[in-house]
Short mmCIF file of C-alpha atoms in Angstrom, two decimals:
data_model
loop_
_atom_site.label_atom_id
_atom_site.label_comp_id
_atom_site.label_asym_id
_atom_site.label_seq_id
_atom_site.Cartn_x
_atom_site.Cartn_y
_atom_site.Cartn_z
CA UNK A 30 -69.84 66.48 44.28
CA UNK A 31 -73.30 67.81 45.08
CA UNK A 32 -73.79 69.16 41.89
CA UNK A 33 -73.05 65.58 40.42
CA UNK A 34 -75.14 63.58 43.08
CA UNK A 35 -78.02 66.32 42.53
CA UNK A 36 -77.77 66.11 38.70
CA UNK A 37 -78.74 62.23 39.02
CA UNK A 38 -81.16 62.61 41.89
CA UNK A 39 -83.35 65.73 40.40
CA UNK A 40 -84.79 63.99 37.03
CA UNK A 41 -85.90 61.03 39.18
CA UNK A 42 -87.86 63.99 41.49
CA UNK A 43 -88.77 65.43 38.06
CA UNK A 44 -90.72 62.29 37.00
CA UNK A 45 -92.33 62.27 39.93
CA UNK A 46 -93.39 65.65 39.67
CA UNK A 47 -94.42 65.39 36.03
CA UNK A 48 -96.86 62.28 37.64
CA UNK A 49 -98.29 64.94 40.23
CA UNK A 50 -98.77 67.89 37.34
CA UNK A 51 -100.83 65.52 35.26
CA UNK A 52 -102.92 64.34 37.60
CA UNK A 53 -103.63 67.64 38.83
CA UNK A 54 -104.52 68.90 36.19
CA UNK A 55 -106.64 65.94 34.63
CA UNK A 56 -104.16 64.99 31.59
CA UNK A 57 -104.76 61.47 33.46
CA UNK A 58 -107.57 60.29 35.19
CA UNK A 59 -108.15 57.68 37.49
CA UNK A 60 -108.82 54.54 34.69
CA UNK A 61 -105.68 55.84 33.21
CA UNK A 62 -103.63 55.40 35.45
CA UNK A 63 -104.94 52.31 36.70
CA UNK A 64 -103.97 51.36 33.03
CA UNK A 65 -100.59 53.03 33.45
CA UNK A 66 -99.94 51.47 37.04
CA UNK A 67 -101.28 47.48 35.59
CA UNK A 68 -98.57 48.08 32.61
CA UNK A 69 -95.85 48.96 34.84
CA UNK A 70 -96.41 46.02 37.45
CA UNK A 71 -97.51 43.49 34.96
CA UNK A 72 -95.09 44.01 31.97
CA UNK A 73 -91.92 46.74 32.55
CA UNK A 74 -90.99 45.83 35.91
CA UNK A 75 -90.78 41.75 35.39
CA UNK A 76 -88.81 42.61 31.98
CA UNK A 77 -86.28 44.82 33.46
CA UNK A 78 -85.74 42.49 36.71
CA UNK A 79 -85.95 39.13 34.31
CA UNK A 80 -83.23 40.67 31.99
CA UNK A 81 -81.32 41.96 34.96
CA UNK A 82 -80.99 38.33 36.79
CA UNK A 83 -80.26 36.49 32.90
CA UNK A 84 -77.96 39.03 31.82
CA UNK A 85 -75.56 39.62 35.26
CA UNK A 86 -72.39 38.09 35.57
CA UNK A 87 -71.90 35.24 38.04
CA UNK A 88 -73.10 36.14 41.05
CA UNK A 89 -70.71 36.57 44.26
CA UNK A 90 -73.04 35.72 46.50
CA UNK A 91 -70.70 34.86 49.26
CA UNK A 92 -68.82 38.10 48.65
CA UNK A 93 -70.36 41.61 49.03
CA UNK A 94 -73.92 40.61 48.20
CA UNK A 95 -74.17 38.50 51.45
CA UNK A 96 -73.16 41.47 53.47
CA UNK A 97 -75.75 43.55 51.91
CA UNK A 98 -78.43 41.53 51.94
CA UNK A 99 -77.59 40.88 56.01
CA UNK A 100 -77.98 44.69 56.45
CA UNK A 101 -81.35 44.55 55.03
CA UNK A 102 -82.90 41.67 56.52
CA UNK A 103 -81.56 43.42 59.92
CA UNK A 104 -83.45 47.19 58.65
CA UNK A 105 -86.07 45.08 57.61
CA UNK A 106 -86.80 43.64 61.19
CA UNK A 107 -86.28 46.98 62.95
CA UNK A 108 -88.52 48.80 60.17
CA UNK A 109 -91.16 46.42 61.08
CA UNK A 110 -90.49 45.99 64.78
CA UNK A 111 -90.34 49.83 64.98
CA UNK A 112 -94.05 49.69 62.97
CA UNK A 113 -95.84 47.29 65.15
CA UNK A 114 -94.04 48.10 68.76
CA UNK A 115 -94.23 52.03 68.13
CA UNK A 116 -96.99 52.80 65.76
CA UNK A 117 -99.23 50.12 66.22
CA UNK A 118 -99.77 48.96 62.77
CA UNK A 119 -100.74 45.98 60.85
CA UNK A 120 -98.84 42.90 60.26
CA UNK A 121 -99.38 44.21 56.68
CA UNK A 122 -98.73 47.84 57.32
CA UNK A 123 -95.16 47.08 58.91
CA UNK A 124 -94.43 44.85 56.01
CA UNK A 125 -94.34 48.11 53.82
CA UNK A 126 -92.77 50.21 56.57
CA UNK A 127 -90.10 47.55 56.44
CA UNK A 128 -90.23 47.32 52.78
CA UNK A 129 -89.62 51.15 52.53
CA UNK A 130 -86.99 51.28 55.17
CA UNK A 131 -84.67 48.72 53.42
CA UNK A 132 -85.68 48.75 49.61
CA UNK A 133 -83.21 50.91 47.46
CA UNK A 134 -83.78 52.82 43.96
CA UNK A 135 -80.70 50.99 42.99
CA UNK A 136 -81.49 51.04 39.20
CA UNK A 137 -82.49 54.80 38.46
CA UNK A 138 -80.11 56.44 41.23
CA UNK A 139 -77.79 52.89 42.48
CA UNK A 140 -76.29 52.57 38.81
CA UNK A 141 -75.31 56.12 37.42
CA UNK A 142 -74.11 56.91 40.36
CA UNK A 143 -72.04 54.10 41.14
CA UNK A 144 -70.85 54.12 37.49
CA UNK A 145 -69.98 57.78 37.72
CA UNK A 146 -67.68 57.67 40.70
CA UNK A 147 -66.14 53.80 40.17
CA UNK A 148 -66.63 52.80 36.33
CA UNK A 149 -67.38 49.28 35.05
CA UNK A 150 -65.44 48.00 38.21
CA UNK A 151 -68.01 49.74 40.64
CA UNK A 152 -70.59 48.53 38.67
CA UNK A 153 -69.61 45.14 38.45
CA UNK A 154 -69.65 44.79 41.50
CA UNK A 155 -72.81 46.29 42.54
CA UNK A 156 -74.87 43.95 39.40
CA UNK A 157 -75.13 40.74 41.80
CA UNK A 158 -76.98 42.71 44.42
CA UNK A 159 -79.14 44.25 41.92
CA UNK A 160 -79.81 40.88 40.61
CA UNK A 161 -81.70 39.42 43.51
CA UNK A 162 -82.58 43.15 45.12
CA UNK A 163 -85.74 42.25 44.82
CA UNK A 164 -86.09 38.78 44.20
CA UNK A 165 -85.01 38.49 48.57
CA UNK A 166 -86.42 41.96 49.80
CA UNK A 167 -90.03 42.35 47.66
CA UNK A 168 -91.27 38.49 49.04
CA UNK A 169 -90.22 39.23 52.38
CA UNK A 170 -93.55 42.25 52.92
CA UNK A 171 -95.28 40.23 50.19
CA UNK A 172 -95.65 37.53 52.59
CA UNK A 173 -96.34 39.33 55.82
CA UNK A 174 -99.32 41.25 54.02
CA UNK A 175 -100.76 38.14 52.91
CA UNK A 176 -100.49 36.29 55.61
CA UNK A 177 -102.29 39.43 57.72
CA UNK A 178 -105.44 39.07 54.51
CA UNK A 179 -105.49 35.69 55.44
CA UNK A 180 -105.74 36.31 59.40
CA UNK A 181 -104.10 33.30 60.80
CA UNK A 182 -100.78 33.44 62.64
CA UNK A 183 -100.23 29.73 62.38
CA UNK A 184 -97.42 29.20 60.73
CA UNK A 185 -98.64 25.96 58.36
CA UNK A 186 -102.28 27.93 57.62
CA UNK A 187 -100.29 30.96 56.83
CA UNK A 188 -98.06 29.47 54.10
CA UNK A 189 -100.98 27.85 52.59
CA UNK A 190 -102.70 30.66 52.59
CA UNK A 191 -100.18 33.01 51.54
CA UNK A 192 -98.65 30.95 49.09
CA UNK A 193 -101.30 31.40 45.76
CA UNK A 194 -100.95 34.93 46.12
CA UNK A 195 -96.93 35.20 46.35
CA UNK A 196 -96.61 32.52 43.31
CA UNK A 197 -98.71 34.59 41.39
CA UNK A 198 -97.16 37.79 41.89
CA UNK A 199 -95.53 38.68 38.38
CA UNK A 200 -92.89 40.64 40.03
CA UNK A 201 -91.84 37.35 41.94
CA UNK A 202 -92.72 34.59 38.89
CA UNK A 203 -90.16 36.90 36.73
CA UNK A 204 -87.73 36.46 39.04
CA UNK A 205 -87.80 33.06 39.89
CA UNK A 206 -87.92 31.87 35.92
CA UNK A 207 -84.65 33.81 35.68
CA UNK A 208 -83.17 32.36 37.88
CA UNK A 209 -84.26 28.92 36.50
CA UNK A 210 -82.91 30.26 32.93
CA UNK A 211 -79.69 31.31 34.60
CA UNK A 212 -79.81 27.54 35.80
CA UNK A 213 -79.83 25.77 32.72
CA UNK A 214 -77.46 28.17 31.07
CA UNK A 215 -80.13 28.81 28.15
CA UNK A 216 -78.67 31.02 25.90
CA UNK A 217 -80.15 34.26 25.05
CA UNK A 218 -81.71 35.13 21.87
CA UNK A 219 -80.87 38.49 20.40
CA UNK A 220 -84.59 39.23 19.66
CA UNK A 221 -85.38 38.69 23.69
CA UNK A 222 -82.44 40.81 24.70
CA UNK A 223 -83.72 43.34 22.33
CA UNK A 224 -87.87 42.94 23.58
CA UNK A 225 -86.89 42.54 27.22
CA UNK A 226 -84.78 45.50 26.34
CA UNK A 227 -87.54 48.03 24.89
CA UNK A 228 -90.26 46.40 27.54
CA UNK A 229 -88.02 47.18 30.61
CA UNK A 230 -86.42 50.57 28.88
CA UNK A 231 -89.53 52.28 30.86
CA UNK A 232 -90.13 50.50 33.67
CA UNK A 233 -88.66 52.79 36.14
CA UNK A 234 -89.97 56.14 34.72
CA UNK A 235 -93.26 54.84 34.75
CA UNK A 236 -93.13 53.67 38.20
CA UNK A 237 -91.99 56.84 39.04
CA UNK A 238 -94.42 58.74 36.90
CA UNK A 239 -97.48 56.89 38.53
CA UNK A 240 -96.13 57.33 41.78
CA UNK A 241 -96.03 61.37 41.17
CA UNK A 242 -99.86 60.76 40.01
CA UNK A 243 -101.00 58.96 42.70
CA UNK A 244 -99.58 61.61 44.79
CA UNK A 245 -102.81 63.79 44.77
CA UNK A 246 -104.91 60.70 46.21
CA UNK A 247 -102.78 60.38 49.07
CA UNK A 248 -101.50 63.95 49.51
CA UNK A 249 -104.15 64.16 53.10
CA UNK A 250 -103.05 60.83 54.04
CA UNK A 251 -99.84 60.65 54.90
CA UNK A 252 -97.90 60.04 58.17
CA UNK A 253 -95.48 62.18 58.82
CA UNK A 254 -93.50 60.35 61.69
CA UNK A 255 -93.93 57.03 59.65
CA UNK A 256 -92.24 58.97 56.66
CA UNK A 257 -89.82 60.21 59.02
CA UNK A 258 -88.55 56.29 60.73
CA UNK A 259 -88.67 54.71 57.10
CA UNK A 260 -86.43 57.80 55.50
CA UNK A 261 -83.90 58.07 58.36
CA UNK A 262 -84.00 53.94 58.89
CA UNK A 263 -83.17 53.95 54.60
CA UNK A 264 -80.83 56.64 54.50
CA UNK A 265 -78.75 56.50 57.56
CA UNK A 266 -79.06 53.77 59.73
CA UNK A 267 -78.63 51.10 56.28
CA UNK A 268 -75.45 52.36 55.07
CA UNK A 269 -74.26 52.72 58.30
CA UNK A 270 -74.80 48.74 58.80
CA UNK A 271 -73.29 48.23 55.77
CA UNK A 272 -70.10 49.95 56.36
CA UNK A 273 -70.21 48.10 59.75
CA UNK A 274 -70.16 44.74 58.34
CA UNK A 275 -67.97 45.34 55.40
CA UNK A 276 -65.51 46.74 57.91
CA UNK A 277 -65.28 43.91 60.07
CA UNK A 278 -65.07 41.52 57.04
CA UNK A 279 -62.21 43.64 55.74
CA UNK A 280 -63.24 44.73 52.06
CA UNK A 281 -61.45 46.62 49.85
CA UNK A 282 -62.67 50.08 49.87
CA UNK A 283 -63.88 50.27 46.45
CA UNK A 284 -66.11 46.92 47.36
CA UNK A 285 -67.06 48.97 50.57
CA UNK A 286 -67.36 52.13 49.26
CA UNK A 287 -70.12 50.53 46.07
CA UNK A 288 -72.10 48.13 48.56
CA UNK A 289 -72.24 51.17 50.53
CA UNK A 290 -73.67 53.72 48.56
CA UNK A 291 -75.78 51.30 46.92
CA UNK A 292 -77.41 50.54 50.32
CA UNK A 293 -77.75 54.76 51.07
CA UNK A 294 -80.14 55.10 47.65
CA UNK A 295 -83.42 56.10 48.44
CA UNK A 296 -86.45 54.36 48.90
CA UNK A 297 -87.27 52.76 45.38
CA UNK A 298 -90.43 53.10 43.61
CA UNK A 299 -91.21 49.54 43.05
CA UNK A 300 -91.92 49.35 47.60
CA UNK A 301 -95.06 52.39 46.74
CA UNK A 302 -96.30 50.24 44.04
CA UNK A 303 -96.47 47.22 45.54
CA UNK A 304 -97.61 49.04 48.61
CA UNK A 305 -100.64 50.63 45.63
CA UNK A 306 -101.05 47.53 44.12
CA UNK A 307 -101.78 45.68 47.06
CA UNK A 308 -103.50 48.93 48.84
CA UNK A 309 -101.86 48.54 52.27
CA UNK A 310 -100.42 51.99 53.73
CA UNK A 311 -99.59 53.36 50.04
CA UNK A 312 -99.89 56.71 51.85
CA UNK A 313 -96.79 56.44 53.75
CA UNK A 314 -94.68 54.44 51.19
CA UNK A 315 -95.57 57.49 48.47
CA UNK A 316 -94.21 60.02 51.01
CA UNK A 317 -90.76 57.65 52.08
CA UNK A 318 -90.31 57.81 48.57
CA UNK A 319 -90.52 60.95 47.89
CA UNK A 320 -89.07 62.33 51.11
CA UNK A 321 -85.87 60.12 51.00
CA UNK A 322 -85.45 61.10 47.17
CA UNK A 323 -85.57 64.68 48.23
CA UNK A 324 -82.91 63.86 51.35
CA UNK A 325 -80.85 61.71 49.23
CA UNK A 326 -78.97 64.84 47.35
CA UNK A 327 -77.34 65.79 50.78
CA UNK A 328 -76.86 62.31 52.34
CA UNK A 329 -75.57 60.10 49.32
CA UNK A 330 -72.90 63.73 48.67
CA UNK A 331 -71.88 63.14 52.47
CA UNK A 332 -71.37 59.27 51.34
CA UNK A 333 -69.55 59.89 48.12
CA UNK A 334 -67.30 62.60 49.70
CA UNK A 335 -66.24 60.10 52.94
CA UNK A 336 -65.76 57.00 50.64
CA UNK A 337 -64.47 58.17 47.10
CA UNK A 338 -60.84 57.34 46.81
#
């Protein structure tokens, strides 16, 4: 079972490493992958998240995604909480320590490995959650780092302030006009299957690559006991909330066993570059994801080997 977990888990390090290499040794410089980072956020990442909201099956939102979603919200909170209380950050700087404490690679690591140990049942049960993964977790440390830009704490000058920027977010406008397309049940055209397709094919790679090559510009800034709370809070305390709540509301253990590796994946690239993009403790979010990657081989083997049938 480790060598299965590890043989999922050690191309997505690879990527990241293959980032690091070429920015160490100049094959990209810094207008590169500014480039690289503006295609990713702008283009790959709202393709694959638009296509994965039109193309799910109904959602069963009331079912396991409601549970999961709880658990984060909950992580969420205590990354934050944790942030401010302990560490004294930033209203924006424990958004992203909440951020990286409850958002999941559930794409790159979530799906094969879901799909290796439970088939199309595992993963048809896991597609709502990836669905609105980050449609409900990304606005959630969106808002909080606005509304710390904007420096007001009441709560009507802080939506009006905030608001622009979250609209505008791409990440969030692909989302949302999914959703709206799910509404109307507009058919898909083969030709936008097939472009949302070849845009979104990349996404994740490239997020991961220009994580790896932003590595070198935050190699001396990290913190290692902020790493620390976000990768333990991600990796242990989440699936352990999960499996809490899915107890006591008495799923199935294949339902159980999906929502709760899903919820023990790592910390996903897309929390670093919103964390880069929006240059607000990108440090620390680099190193949760590349930390929690790393820790992932032994914890999500642990997982699969206590809730495989």
């Amino acid at each position: 079972m480790l060598t299965e977990v590890a043989s999922i888990v050690l191309p997505v390090f690879a990527v990241i490493l293959l980032g690091a290499a070429a920015r160490q040794f100049r094959l990209l410089d810094a207008a590169g992958l500014r480039g690289l980072n503006d295609l990713t956020y702008y283009v790959g990442i709202p393709a694959l998240l638009f296509a994965s909201v039109i193309e799910a099956p109904s959602f069963r939102v009331l079912d396991v995604s409601v549970l999961y979603f709880v658990a984060c919200l909950v992580v969420f909170v205590l990354g934050v909480l944790v942030a401010r209380r302990v560490m004294g950050a930033t209203l924006a700087q424990a958004g992203v320590a909440g951020l990286n404490a409850c958002y999941g690679n559930t794409v790159m690591l979530g799906v094969p490995l879901v799909t290796a140990a439970f088939g199309a049942e595992g993963l048809g049960i896991m597609l709502p959650v990836i669905a609105l993964h980050s449609m409900l977790l990304l606005p959630m440390a969106t808002v909080l780092i606005e509304a710390d830009g904007a420096g007001t704490r009441n709560p009507v000058r802080m939506l009006a302030a905030t608001l622009p920027s979250v609209v505008r977010n791409p990440i969030i406008l692909s989302l949302a006009a999914a959703m709206l397309w799910r509404a109307f049940s507009v058919p898909e055209p083969v030709v936008l299957h097939r472009l949302l397709a070849m845009l979104g094919a990349g996404a994740p790679a490239l997020a991961l690559f220009g994580l790896g090559a932003s590595l070198p510009d935050f190699a001396a800034q990290g913190n290692v006991r902020e790493t620390g709370v976000a990768a333990v809070l991600k990796l242990v305390v989440q699936p352990l909330l999960v499996w809490a709540l899915a107890h006591a509301a008495g799923l199935g253990p294949v339902p159980t066993a999906v929502i709760v590796l899903t919820a023990g994946a790592p910390t996903g690239a897309n929390a670093f570059f919103l964390a880069r993009r929006t240059q607000v403790a990108a440090a620390s979010s680099a190193g949760t994801v590349v930390v929690s990657t790393a820790l992932s081989i032994i914890t999500l083997s642990v997982l699969l080997a206590a809730l495989r049938p």
